[in-house]
mmCIF file of C-alpha atoms in Angstrom:
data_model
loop_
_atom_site.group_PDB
_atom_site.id
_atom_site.type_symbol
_atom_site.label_atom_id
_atom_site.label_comp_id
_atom_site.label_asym_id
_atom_site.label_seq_id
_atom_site.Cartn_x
_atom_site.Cartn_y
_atom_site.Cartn_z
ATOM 1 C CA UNK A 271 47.407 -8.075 20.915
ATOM 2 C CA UNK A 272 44.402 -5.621 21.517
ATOM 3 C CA UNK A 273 44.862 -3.318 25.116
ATOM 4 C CA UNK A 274 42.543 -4.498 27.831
ATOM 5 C CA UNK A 275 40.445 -1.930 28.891
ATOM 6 C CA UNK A 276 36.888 -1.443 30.008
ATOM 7 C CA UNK A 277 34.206 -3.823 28.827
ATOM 8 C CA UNK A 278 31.943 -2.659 25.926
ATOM 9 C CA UNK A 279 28.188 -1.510 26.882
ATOM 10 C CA UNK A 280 25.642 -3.729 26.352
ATOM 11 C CA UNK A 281 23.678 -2.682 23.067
ATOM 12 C CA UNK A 282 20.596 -3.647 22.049
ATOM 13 C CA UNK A 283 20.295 -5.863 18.466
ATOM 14 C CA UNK A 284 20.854 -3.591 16.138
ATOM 15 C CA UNK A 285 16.979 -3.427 14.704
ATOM 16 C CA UNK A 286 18.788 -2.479 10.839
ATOM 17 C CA UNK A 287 20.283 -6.124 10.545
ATOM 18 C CA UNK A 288 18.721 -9.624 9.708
ATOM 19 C CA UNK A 289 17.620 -10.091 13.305
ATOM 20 C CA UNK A 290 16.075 -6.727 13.495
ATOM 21 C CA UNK A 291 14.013 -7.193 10.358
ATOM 22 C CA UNK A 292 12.829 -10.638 12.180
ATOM 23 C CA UNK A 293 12.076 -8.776 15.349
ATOM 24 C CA UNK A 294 9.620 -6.896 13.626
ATOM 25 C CA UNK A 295 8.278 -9.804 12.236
ATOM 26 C CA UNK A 296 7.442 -10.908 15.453
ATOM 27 C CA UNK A 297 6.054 -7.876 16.619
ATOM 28 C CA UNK A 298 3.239 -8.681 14.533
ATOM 29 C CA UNK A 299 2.869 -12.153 15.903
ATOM 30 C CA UNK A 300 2.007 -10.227 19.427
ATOM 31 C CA UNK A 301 5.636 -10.544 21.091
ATOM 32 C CA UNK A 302 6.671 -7.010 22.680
ATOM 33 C CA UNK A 303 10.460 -5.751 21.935
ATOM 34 C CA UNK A 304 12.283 -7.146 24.732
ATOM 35 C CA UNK A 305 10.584 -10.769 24.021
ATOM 36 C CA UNK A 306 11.800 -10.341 20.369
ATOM 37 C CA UNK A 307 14.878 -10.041 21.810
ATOM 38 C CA UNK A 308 14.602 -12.746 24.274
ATOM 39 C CA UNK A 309 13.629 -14.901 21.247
ATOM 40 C CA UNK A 310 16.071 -14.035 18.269
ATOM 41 C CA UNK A 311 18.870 -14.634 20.529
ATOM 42 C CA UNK A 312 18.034 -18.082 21.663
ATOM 43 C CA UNK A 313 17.703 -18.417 17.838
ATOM 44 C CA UNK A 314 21.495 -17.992 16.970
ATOM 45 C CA UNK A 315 22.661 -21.301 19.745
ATOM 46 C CA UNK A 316 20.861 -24.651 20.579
ATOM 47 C CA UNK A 317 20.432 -23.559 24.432
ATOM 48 C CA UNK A 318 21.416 -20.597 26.688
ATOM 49 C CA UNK A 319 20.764 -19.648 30.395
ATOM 50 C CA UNK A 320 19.125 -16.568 31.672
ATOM 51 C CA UNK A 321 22.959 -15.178 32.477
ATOM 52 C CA UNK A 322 24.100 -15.951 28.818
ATOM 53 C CA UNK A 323 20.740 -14.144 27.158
ATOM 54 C CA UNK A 324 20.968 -11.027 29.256
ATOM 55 C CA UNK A 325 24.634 -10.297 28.177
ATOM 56 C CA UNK A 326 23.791 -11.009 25.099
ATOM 57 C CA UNK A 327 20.394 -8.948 24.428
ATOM 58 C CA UNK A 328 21.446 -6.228 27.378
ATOM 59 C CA UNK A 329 18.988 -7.205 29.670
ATOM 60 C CA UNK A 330 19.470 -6.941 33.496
ATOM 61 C CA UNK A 331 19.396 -11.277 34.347
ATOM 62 C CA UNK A 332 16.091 -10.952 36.610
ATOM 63 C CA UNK A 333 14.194 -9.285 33.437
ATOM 64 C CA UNK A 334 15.971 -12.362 31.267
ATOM 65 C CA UNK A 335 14.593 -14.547 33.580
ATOM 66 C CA UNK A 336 11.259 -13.071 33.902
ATOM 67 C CA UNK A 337 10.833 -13.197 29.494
ATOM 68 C CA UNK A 338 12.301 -16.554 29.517
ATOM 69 C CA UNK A 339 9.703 -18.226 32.161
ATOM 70 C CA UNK A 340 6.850 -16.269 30.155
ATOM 71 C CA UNK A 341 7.966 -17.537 26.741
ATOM 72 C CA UNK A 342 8.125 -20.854 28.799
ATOM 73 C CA UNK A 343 4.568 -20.694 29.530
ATOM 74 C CA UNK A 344 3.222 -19.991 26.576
ATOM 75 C CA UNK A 345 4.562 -22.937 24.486
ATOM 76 C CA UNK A 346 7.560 -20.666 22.540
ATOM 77 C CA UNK A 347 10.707 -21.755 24.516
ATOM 78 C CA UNK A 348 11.310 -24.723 26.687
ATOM 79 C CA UNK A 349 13.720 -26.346 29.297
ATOM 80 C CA UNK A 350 16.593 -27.866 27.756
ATOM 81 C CA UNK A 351 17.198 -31.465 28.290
ATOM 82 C CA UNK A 352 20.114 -33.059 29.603
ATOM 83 C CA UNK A 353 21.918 -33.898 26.273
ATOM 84 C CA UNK A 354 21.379 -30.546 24.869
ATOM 85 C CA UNK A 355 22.437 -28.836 28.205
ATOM 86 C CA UNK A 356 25.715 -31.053 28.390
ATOM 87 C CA UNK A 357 26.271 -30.720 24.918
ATOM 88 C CA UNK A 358 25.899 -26.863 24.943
ATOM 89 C CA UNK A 359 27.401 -26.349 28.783
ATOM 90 C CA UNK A 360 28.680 -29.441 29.834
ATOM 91 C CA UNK A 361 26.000 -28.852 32.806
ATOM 92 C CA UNK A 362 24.178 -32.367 33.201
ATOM 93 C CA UNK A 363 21.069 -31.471 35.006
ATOM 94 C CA UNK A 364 18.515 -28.441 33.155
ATOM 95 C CA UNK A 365 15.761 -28.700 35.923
ATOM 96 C CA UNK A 366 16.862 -26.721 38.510
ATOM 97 C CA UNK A 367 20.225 -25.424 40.670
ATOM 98 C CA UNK A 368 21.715 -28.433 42.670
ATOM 99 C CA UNK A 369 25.099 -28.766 44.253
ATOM 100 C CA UNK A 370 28.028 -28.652 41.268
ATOM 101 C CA UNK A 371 24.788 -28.147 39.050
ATOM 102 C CA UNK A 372 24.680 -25.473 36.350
ATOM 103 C CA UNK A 373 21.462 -22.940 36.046
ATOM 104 C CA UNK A 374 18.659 -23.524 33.927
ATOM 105 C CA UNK A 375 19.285 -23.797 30.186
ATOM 106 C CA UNK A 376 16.406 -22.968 27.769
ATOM 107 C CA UNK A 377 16.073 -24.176 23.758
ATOM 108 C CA UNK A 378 13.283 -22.523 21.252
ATOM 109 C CA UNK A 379 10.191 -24.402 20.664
ATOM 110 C CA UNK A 380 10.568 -25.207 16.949
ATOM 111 C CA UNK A 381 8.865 -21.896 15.441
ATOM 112 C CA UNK A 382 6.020 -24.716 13.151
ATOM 113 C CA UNK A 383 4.708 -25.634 16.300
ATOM 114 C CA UNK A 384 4.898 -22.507 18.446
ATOM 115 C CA UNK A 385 4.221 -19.136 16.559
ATOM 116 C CA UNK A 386 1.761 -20.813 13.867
ATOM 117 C CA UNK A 387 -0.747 -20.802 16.628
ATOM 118 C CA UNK A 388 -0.219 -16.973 16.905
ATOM 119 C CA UNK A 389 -0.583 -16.702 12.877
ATOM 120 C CA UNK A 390 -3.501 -17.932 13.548
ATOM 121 C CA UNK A 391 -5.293 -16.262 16.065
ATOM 122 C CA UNK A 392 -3.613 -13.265 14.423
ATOM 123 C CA UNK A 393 -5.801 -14.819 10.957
ATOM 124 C CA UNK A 394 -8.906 -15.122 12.848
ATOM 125 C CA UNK A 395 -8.702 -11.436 14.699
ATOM 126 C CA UNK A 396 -8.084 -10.057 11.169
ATOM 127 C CA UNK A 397 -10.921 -11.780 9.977
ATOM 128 C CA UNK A 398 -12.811 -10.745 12.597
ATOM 129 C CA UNK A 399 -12.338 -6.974 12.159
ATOM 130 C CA UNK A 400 -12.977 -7.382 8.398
ATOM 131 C CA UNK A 401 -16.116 -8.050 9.187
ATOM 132 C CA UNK A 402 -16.927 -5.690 11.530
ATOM 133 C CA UNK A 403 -15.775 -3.001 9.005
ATOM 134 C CA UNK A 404 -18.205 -4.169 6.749
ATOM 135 C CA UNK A 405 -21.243 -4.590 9.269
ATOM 136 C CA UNK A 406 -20.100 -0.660 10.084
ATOM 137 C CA UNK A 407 -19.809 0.265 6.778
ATOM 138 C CA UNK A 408 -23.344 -1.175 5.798
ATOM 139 C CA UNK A 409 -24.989 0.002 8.857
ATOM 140 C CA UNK A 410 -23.270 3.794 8.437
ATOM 141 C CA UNK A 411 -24.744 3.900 4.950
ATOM 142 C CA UNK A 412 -27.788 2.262 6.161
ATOM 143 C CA UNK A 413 -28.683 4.752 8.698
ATOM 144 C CA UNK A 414 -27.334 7.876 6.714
ATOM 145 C CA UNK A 415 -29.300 7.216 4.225
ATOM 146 C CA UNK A 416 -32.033 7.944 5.919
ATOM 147 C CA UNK A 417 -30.495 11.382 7.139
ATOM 148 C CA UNK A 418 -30.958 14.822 6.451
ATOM 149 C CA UNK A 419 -27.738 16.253 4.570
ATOM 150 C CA UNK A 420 -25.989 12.618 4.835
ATOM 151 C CA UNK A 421 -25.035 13.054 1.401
ATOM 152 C CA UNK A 422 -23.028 15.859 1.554
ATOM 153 C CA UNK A 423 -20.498 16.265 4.457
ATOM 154 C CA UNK A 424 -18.734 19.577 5.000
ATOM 155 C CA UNK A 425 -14.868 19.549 6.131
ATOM 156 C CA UNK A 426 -13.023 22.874 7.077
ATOM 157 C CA UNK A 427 -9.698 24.002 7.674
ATOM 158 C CA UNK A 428 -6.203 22.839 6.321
ATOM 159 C CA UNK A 429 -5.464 19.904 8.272
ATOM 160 C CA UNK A 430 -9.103 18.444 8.115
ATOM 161 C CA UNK A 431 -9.085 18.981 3.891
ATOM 162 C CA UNK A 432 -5.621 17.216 3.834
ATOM 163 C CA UNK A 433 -6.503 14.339 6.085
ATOM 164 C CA UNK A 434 -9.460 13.603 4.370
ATOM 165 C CA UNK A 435 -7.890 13.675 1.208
ATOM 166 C CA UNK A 436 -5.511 11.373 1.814
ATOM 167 C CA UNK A 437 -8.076 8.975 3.263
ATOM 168 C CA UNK A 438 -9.574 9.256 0.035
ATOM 169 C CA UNK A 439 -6.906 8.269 -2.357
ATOM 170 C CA UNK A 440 -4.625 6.152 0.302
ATOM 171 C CA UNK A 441 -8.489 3.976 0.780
ATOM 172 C CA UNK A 442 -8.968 3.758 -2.753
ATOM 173 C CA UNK A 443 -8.924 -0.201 -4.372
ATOM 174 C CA UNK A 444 -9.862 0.083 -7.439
ATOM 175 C CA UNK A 445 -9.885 3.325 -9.262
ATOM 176 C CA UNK A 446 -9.317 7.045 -8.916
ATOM 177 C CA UNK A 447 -10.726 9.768 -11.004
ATOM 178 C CA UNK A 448 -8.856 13.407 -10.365
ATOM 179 C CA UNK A 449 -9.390 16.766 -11.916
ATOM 180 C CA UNK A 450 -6.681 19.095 -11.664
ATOM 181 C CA UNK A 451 -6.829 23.086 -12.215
ATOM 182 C CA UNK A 452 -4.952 26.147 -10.320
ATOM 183 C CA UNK A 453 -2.499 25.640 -7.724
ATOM 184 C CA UNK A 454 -3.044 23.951 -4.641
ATOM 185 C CA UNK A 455 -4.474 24.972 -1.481
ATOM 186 C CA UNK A 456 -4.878 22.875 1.449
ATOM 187 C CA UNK A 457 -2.751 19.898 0.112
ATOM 188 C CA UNK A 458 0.822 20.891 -0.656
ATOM 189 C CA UNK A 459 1.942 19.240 -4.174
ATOM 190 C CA UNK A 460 4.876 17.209 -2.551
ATOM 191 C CA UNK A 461 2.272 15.302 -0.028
ATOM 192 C CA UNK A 462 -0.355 14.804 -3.477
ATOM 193 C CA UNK A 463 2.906 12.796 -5.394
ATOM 194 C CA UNK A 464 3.390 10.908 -1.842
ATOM 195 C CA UNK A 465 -0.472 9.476 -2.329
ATOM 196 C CA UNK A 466 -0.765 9.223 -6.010
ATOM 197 C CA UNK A 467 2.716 6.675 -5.688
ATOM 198 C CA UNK A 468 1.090 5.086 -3.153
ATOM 199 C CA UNK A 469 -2.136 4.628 -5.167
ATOM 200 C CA UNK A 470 0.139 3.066 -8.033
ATOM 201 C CA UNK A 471 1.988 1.090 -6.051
ATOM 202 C CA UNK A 472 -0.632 -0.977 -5.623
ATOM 203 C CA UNK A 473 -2.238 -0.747 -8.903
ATOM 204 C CA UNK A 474 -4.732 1.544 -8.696
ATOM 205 C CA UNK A 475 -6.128 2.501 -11.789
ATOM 206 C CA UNK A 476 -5.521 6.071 -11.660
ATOM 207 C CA UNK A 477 -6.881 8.621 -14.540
ATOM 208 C CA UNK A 478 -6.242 12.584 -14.439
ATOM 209 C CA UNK A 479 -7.828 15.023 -16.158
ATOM 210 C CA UNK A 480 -5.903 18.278 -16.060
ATOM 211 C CA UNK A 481 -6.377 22.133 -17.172
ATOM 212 C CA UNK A 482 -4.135 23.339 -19.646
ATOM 213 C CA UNK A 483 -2.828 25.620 -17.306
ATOM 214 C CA UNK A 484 -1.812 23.428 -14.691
ATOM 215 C CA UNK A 485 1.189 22.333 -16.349
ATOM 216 C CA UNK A 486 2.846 25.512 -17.250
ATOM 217 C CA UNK A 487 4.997 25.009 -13.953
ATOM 218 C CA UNK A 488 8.028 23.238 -15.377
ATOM 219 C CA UNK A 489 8.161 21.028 -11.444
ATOM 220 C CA UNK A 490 4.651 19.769 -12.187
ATOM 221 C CA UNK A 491 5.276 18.689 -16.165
ATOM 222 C CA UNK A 492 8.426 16.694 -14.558
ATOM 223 C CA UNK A 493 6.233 15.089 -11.540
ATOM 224 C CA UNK A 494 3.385 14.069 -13.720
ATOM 225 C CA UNK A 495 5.902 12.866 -16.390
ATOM 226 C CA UNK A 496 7.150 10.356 -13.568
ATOM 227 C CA UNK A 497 3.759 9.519 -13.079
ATOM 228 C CA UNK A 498 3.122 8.921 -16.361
ATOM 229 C CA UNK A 499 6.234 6.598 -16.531
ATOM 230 C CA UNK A 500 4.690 4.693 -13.269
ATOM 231 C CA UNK A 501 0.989 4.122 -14.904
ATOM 232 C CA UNK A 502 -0.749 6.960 -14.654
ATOM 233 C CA UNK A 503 -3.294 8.037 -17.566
ATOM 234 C CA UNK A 504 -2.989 11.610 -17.800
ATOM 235 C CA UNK A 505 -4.833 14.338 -20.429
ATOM 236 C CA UNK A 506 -5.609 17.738 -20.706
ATOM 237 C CA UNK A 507 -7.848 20.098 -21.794
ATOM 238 C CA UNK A 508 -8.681 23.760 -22.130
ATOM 239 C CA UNK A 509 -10.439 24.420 -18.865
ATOM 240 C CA UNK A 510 -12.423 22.432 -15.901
ATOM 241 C CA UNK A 511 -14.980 23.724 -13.987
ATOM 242 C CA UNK A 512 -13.927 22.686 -11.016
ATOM 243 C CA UNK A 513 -10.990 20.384 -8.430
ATOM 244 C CA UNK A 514 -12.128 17.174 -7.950
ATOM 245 C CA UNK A 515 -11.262 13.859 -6.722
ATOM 246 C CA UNK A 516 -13.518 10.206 -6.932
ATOM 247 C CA UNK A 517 -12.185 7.278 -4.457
ATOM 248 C CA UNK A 518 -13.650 3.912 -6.142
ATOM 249 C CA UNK A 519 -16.955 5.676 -7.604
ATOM 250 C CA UNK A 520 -17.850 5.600 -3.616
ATOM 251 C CA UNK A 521 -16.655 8.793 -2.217
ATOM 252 C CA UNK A 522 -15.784 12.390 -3.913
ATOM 253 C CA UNK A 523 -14.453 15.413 -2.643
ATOM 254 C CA UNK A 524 -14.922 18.929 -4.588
ATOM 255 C CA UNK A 525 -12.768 21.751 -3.218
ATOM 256 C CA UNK A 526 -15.390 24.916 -2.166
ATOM 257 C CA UNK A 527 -14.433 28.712 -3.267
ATOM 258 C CA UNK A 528 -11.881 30.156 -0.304
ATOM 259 C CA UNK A 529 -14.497 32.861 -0.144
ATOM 260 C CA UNK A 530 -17.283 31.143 0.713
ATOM 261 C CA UNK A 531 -15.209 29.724 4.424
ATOM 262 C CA UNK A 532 -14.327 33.376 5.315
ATOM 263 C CA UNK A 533 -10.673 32.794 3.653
ATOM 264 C CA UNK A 534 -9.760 29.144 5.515
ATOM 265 C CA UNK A 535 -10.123 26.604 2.968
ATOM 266 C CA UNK A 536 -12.805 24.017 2.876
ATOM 267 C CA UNK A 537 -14.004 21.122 0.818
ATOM 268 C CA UNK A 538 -17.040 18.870 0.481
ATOM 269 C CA UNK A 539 -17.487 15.110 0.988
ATOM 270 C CA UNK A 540 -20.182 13.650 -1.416
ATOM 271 C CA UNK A 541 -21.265 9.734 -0.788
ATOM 272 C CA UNK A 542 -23.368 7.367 -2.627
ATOM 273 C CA UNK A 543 -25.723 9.212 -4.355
ATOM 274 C CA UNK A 544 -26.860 11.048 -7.320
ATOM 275 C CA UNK A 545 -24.842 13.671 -7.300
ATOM 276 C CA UNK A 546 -22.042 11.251 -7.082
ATOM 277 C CA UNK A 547 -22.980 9.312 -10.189
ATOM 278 C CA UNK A 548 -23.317 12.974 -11.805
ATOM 279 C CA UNK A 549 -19.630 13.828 -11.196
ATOM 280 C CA UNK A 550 -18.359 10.776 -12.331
ATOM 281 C CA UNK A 551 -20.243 10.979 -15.424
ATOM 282 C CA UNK A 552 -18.757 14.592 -15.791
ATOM 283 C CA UNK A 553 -14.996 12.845 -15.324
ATOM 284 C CA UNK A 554 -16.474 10.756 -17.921
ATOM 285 C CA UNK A 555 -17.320 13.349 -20.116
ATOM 286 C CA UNK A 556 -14.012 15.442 -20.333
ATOM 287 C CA UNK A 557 -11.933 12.350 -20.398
ATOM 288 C CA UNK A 558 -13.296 11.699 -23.964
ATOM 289 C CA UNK A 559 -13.073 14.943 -25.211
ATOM 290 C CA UNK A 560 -9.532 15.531 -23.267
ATOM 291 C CA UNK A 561 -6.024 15.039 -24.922
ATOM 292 C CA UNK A 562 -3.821 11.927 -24.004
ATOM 293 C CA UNK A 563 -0.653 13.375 -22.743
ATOM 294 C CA UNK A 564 2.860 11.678 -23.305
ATOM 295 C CA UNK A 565 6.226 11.519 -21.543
ATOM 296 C CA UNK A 566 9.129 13.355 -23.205
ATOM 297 C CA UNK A 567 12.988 13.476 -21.899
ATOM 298 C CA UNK A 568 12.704 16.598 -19.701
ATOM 299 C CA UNK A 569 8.292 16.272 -19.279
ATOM 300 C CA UNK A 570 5.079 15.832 -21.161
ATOM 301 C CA UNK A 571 3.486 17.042 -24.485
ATOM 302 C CA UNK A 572 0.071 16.830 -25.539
ATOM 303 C CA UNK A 573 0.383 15.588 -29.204
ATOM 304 C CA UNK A 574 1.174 12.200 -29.738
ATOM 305 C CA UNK A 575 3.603 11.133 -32.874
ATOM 306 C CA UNK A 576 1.524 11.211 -35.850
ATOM 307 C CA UNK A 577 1.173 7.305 -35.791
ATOM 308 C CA UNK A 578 1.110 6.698 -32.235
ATOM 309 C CA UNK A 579 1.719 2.620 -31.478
ATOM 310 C CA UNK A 580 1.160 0.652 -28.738
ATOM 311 C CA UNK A 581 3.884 -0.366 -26.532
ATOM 312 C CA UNK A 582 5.288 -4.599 -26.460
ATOM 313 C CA UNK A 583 3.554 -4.677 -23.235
ATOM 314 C CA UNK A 584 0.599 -3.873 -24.991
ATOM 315 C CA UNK A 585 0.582 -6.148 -27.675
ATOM 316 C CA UNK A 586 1.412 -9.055 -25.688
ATOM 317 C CA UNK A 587 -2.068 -8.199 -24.250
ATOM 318 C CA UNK A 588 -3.543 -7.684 -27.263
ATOM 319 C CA UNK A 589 -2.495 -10.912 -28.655
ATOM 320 C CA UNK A 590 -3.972 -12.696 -25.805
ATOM 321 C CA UNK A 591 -7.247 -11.182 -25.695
ATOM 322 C CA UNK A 592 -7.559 -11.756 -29.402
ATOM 323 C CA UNK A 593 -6.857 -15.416 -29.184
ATOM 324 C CA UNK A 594 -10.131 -15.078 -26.636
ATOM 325 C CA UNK A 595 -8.156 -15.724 -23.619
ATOM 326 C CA UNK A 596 -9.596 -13.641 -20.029
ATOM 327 C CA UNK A 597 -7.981 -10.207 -18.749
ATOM 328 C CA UNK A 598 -7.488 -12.196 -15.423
ATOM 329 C CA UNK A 599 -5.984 -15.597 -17.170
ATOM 330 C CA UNK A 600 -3.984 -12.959 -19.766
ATOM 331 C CA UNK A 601 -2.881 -11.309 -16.104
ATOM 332 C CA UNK A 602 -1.572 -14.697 -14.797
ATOM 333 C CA UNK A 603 0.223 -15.650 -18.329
ATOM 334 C CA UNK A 604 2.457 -12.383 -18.189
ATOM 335 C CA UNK A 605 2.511 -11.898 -14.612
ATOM 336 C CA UNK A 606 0.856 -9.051 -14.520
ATOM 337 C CA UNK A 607 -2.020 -7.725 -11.963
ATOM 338 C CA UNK A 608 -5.479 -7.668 -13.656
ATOM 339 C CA UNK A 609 -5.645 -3.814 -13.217
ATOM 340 C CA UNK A 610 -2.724 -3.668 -15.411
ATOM 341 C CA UNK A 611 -4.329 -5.559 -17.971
ATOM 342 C CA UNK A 612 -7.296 -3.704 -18.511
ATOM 343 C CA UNK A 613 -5.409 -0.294 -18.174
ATOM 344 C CA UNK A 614 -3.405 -1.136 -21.132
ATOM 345 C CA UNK A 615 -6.506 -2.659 -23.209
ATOM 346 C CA UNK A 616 -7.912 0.562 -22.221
ATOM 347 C CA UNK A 617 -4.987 2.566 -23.874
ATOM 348 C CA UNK A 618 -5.310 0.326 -26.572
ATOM 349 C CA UNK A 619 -8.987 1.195 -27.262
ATOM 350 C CA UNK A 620 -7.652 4.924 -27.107
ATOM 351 C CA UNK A 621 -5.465 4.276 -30.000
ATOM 352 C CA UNK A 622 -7.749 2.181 -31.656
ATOM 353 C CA UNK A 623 -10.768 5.093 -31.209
ATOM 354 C CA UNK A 624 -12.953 1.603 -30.428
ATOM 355 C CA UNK A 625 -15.942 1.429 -28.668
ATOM 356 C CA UNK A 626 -15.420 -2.469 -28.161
ATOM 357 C CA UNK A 627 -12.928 -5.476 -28.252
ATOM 358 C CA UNK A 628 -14.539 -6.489 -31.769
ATOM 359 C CA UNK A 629 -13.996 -3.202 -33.186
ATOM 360 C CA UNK A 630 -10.156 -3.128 -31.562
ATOM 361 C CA UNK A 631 -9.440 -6.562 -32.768
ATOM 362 C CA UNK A 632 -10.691 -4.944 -36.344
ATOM 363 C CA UNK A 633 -8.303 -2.049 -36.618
ATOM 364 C CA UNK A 634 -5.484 -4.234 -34.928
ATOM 365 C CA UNK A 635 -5.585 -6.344 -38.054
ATOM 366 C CA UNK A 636 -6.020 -3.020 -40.504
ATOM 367 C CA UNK A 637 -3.125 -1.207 -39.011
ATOM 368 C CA UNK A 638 -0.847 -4.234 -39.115
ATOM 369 C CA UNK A 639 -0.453 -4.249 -34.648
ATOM 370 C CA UNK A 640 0.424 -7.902 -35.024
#
């Protein structure tokens, strides 16, 4: 038998377990902490009074009441009736306090009928601002265009080169294009990895050119050979003229010489334009010529085996597209994103040296692939 002694404190749901995770659930849906209390607890018993929620969320029993009568009124929780307050309490009578008559009782809403409003206006406001971002967008470009110098934005200092950076690669959709020479300045290495994961994650495709240089630090040959392992095309060659990054062929950003910002560093923001087209065709340019890098056990190499061969991954692609079947309905065959498809059709046409899927499918059936 345990020793009586003082009564516990009151804790708040612990926000690490099941009904944690759900609280934050329905944080989105537009219900503030102590309401996602309120609510997860009249979720684990058919009905429960303001008394019995407050011990059990740590409330004081005025705030209980006060979330209770709010959820109340806006369609998420309502009065119990008699059966379920009799069969929960043995109290007979849920609509009010009356002599030998228990307190009221409340019950959840079923959660169809009362949050999928909320999902819904949440739907419509995300919609909404969509659209807006778009209208802005078009109208920025719209009106810059027109600009003096709107091509070219200048952005000094450490924390202003970082952050826009990381805008950069954490907005890009589609694709990202990356040179990569000397050590880093503004953006520390660790933070880069953090972005380029990110940009993986949700299958960017992401293609690095590097100087041959950059990988003499044996930290960087491991990172990139991680990256590598995660989907990132990597190559090298002798020497670039210059850092570089290209967000979704819509936005670049070229590092400018420390010397030129009296020491602090500095970088430039190019949009739309022709000189943006011009740096993506110089990506362009050094990719071909560049050498494919490969993973090892402890980093990368530049040389390839003497045969290289592409991956099963790759050939179940290759068989698909062959048979004249779509990258996106190949995508949905092998449950793969569409991204991933044409990244390793892509690395196919590297091994292939093809210029096209006709001359692929040609040296596919001359080196014996399938």
């Amino acid at each position: 038998m345990q020793p009586l002694g003082p009564p516990e404190p009151r804790q708040r749901p612990d926000t690490g377990s099941l009904e944690g995770k759900r609280d934050r659930m329905l944080e989105v849906l537009g219900l503030g902490s102590a309401e996602e209390a309120v609510y997860s607890a009249l979720l684990a018993r058919p009905t429960a009074s303001a008394q019995e929620i407050a011990r059990q969320t740590g409330l004081e029993q005025a705030e209980s009441t006060r979330i209770l009568l709010d959820l109340a009124a806006r369609g998420l929780v309502a009065l119990a009736t008699e059966t379920e307050s009799e069969t929960e309490s043995g109290a007979p009578d849920p609509t009010g306090r009356k002599a030998g008559r228990g307190p009221h009782r409340y019950r959840l809403t079923p959660p169809s009928v009362a949050l999928a409003p909320l999902l819904v206006e949440q739907r419509n406001a995300l919609h909404r601002a969509e659209a807006a971002y778009s209208m802005l967008t078009e109208q920025y470009r719209s009106t810059a265009a027109h600009a003096a110098g709107s091509v070219v934005e200048v952005v000094v200092g450490v924390e202003q080169v970082a952050h826009r950076f990381h805008q950069l690669q954490r907005g890009a959709q589609q694709e990202l294009l990356v040179f990569l020479k000397g050590a880093p300045i503004a953006v520390p290495r660790e933070d880069a990895d953090l972005s380029e994961s990110s940009a993986l994650d949700r299958g960017v495709d992401f293609r690095v050119v590097a100087a041959k240089d950059y990988l003499d630090d044996l930290d960087v040959a491991r990172d990139l050979r991680s990256a590598i392992s995660a989907g990132l095309q990597l190559r090298v060659v002798d020497s670039l003229p210059l850092k570089m990054v290209v967000s979704d062929r819509d936005r670049a950003m070229v590092p400018l010489d420390v010397a030129d910002s009296d020491g602090e560093p500095s970088a430039i923001v190019v949009h739309r334009s022709g000189l943006l087209t011009a740096l993506v065709h110089l990506f362009e340019r050094e990719w071909v010529h560049a050498r494919p890098l490969y993973a090892t056990a402890t980093g990368v190499r530049v040389e390839a085996d003497a045969d290289p061969q592409p991956t099963e991954g790759e050939l179940e692609v290759l068989s698909l597209l062959l048979a004249g079947i779509s990258d996106r309905r190949a995508a949905s065959q092998l449950g793969l994103s569409i991204r991933t498809v044409e990244r390793r059709t892509r690395r196919l046409m590297d091994l292939a040296r093809a210029d096209s899927r006709l001359q692929l499918g040609w040296h596919a059936a001359r080196a014996g692939w399938l």
